[in-house]
PDB file of C-alpha atoms in Angstrom:
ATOM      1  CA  UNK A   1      -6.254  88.163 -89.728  1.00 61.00           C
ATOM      2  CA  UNK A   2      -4.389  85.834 -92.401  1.00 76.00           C
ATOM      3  CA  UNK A   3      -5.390  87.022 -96.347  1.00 90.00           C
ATOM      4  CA  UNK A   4      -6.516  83.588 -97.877  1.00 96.00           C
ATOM      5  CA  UNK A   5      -5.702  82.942-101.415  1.00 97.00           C
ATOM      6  CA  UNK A   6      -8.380  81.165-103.617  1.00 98.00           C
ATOM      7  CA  UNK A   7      -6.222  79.671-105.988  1.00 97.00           C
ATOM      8  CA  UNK A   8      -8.436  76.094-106.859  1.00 97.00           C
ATOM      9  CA  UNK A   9     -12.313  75.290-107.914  1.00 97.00           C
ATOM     10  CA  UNK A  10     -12.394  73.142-104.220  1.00 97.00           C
ATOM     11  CA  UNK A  11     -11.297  76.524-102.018  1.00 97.00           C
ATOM     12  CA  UNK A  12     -13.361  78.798-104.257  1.00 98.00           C
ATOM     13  CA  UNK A  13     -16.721  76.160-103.928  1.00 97.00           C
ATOM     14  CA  UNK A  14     -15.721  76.179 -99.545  1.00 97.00           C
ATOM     15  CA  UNK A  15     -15.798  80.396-100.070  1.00 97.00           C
ATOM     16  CA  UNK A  16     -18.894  80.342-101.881  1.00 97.00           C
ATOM     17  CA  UNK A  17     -20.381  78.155 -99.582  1.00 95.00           C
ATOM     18  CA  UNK A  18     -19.179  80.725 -96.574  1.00 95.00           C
ATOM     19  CA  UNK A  19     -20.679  83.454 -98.899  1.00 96.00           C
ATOM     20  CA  UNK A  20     -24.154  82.488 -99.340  1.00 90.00           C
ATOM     21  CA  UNK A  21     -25.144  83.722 -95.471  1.00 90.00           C
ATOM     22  CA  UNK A  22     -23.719  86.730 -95.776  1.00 96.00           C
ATOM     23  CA  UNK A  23     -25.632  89.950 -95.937  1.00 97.00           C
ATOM     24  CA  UNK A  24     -22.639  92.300 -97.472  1.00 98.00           C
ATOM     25  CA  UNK A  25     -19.317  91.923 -98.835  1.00 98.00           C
ATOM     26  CA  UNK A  26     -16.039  94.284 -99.521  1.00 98.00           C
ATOM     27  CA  UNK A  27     -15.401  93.755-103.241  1.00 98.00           C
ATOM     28  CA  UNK A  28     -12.502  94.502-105.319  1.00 97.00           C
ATOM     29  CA  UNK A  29     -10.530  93.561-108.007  1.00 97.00           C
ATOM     30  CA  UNK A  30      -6.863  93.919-109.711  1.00 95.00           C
ATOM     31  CA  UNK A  31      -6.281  93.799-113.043  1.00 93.00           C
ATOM     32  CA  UNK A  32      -4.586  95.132-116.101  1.00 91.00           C
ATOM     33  CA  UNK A  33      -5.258  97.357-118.574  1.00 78.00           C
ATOM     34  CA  UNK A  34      -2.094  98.244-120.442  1.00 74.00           C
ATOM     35  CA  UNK A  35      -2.027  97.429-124.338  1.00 71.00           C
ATOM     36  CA  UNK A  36      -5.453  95.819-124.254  1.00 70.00           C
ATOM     37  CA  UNK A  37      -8.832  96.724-124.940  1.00 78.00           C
ATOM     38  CA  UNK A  38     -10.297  95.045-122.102  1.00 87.00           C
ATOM     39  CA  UNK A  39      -9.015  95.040-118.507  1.00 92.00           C
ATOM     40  CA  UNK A  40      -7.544  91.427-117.862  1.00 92.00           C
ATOM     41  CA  UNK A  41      -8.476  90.072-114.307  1.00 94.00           C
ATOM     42  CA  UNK A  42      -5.767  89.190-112.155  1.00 96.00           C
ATOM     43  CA  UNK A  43      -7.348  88.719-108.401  1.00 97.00           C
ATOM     44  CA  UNK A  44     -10.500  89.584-106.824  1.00 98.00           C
ATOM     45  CA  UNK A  45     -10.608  90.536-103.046  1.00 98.00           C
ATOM     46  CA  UNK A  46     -13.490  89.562-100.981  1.00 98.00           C
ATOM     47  CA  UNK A  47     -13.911  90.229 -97.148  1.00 98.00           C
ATOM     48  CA  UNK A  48     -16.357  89.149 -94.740  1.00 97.00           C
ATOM     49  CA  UNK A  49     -17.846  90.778 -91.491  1.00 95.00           C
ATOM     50  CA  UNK A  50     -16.143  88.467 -89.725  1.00 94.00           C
ATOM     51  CA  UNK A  51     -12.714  90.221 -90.994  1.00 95.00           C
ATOM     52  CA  UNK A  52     -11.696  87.165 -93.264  1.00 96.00           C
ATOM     53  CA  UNK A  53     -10.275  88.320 -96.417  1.00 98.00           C
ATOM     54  CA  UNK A  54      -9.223  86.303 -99.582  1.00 98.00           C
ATOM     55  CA  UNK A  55      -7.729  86.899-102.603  1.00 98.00           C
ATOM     56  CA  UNK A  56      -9.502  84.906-105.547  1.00 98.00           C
ATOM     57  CA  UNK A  57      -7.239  83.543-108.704  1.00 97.00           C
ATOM     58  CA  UNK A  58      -8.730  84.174-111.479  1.00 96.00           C
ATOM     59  CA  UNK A  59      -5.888  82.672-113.218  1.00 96.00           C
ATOM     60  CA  UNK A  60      -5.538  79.664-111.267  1.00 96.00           C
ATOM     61  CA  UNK A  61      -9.478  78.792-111.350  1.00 95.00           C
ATOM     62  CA  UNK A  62     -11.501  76.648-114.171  1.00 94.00           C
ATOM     63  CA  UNK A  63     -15.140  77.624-112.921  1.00 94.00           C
ATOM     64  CA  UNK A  64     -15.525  81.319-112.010  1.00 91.00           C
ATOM     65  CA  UNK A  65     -18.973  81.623-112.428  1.00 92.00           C
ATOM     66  CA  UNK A  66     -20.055  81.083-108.541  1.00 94.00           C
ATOM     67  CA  UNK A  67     -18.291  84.470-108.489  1.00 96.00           C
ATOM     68  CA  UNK A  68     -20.901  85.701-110.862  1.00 95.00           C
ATOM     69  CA  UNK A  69     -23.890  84.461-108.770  1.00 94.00           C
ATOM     70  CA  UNK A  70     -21.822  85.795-105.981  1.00 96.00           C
ATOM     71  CA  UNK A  71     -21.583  89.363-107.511  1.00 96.00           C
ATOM     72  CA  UNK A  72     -25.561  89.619-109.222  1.00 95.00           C
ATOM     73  CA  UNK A  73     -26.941  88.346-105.956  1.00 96.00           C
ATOM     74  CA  UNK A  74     -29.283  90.782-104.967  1.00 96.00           C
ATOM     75  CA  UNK A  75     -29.299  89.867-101.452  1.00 97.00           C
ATOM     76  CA  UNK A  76     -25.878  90.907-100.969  1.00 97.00           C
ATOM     77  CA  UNK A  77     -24.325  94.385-100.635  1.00 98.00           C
ATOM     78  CA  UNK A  78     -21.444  94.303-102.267  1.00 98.00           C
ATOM     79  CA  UNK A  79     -19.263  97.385-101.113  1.00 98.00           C
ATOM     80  CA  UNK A  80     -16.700  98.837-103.457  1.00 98.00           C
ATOM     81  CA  UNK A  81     -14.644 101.810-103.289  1.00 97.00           C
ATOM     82  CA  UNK A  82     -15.153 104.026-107.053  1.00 95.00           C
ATOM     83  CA  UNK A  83     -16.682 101.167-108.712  1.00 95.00           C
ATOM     84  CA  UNK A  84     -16.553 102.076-111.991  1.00 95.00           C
ATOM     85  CA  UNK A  85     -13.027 100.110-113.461  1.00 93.00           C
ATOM     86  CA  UNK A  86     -13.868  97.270-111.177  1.00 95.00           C
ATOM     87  CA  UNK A  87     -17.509  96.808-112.719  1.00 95.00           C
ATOM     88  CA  UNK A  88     -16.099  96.674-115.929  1.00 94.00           C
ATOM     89  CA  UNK A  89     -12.978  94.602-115.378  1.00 95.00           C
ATOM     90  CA  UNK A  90     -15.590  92.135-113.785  1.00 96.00           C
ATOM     91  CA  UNK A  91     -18.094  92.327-116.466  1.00 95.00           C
ATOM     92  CA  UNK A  92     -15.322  91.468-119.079  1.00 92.00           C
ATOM     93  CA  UNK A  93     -14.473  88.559-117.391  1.00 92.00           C
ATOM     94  CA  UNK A  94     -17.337  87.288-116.138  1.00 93.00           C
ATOM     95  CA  UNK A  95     -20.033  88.680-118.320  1.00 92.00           C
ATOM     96  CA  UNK A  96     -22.707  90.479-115.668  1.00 91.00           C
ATOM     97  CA  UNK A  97     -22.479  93.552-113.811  1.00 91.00           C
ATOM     98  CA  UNK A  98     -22.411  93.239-110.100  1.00 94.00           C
ATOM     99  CA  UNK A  99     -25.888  94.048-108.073  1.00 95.00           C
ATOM    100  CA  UNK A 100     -26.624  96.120-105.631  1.00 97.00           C
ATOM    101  CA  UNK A 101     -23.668  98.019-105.176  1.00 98.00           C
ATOM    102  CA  UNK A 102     -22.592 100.441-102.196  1.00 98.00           C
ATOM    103  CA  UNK A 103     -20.033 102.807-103.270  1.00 98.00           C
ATOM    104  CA  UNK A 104     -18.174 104.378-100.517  1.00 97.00           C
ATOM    105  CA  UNK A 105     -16.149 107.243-102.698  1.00 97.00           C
ATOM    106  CA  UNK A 106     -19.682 108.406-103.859  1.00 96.00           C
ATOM    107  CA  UNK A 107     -21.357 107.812-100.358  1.00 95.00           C
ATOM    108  CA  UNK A 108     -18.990 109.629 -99.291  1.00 95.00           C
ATOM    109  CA  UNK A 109     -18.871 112.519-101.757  1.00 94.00           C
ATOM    110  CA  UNK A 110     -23.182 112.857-100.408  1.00 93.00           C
ATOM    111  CA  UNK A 111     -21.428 113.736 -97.401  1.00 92.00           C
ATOM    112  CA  UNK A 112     -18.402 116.042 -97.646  1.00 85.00           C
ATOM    113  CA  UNK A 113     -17.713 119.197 -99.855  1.00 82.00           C
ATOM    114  CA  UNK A 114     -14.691 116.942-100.856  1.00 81.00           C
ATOM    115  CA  UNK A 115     -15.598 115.093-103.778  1.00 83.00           C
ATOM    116  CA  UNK A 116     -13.806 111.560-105.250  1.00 88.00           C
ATOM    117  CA  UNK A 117     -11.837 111.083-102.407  1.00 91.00           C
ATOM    118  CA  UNK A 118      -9.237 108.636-102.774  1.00 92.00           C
ATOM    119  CA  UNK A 119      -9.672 104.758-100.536  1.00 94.00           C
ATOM    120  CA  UNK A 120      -6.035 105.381 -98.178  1.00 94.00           C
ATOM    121  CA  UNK A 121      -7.545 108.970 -97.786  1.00 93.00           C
ATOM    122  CA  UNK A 122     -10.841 107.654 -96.531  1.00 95.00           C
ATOM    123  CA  UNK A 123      -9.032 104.503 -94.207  1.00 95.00           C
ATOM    124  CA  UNK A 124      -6.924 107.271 -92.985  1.00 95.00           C
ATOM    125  CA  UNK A 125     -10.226 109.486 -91.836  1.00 93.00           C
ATOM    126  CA  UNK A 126     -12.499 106.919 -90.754  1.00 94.00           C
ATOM    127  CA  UNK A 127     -10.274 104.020 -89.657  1.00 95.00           C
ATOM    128  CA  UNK A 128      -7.517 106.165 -88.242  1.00 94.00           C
ATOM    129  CA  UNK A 129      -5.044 103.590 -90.732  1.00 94.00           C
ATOM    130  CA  UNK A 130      -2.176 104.742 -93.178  1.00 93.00           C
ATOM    131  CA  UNK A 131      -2.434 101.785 -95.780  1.00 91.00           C
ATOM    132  CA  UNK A 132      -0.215 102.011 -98.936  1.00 81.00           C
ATOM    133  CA  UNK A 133      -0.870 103.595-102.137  1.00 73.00           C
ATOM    134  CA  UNK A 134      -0.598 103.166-105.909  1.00 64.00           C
ATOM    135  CA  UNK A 135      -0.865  99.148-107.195  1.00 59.00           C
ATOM    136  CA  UNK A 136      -0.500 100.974-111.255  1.00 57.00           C
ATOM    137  CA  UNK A 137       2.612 100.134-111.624  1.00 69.00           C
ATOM    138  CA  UNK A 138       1.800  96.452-110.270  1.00 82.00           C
ATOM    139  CA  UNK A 139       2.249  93.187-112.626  1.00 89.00           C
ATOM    140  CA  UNK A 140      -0.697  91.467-111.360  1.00 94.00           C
ATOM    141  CA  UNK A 141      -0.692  89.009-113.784  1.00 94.00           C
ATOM    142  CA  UNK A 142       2.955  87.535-112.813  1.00 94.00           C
ATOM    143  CA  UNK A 143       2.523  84.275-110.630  1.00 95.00           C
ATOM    144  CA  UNK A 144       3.551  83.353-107.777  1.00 95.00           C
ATOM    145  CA  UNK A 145       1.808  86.849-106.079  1.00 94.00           C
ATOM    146  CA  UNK A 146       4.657  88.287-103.215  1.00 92.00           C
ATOM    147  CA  UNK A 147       3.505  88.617-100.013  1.00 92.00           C
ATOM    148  CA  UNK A 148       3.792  91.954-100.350  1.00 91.00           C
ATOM    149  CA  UNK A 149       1.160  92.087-103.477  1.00 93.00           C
ATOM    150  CA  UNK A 150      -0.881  89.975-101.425  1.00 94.00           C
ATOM    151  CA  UNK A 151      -1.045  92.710 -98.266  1.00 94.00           C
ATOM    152  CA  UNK A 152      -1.800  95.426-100.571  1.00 93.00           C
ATOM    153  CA  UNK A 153      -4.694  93.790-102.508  1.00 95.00           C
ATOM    154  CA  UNK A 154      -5.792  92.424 -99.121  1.00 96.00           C
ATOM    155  CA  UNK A 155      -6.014  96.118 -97.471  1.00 96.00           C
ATOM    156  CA  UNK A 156      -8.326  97.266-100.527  1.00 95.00           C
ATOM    157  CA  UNK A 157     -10.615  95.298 -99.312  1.00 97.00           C
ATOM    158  CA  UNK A 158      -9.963  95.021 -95.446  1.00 97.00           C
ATOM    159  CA  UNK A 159     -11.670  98.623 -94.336  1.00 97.00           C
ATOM    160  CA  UNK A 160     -14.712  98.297 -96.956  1.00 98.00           C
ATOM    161  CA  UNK A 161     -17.348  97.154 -94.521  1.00 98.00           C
ATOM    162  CA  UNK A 162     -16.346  99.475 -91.235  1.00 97.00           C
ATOM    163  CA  UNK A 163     -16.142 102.630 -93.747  1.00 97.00           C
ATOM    164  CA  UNK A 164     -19.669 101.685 -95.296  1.00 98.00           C
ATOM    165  CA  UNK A 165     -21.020 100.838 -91.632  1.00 97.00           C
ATOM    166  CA  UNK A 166     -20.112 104.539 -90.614  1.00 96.00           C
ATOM    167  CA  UNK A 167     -21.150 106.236 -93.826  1.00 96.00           C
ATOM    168  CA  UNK A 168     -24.546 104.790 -93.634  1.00 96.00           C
ATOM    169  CA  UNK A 169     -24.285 106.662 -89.939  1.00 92.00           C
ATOM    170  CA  UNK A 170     -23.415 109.873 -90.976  1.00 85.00           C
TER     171      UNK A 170
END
């Protein structure tokens, strides 16, 4: 399925919109970190059940706070994979902590003698899919993103909800 990009207040209001109804969502986020002390956003990757993924712009968007009603609704599960860099890169930009959070590296760790195991590690296991490693060395802040940037950011996201379904079965 196509990665959307969120890159205006109008397409981030119609994903909001699509949001609201939705019981769970794959969550994270790019940013950087380097010579700062705060992480500085650079996207946010969101995918539905439905398999629709997008790529929010930060950088590109006046209003983000639906993203923060988004991320400290209760209602929704938001699934992210060792949490702890993209709570706080969210909280500096947005100025809440997300609610009610499924991790899947610590869901997983309830389950296996392996402990912190890695996202492509856990794809590879439970999705059978080799996805790419290592975005460290990334700019995510240069503009336009590459197609390539955009795949990568979009398969952080794409597995989150399948690996969480099966977890919670195990």
């Amino acid at each position: 399925m196509t990665n959307i990009l969120i890159d205006s207040d109008k397409k981030l209001h119609n994903l909001l919109s699509k949001i609201e109804d939705c019981k769970e969502i794959g969550l994270d986020t790019e940013f950087i970190r380097e010579s700062t002390y705060r992480p500085i956003l650079a996207l946010i990757q969101i995918s539905l059940a439905s398999g629709e993924i997008y790529l929010v712009d930060p950088l590109k968007i006046k209003d983000i706070t639906g993203i923060a009603k988004v991320t400290s609704d209760p209602n929704i599960i938001k699934i992210i994979h060792s949490a702890k860099q993209d709570l706080e890169a969210l909280y500096s930009h947005l100025g809440s902590f997300p609610e009610n959070i499924f991790d899947t590296q610590i869901a997983q760790n309830f389950l296996s003698e392996k402990s912190n195991i890695g996202y492509s590690t856990l794809v590879k296991n439970i999705c059978d899919v080799n996805i790419k490693e290592g975005s460290w060395r990334t700019d995510w802040l240069k503009r336009p993103l590459s197609e390539e940037k955009k795949e990568y950011a979009a398969n952080d996201v794409r597995y989150l909800i399948k690996i969480k379904n099966q977890l919670e079965k195990n």
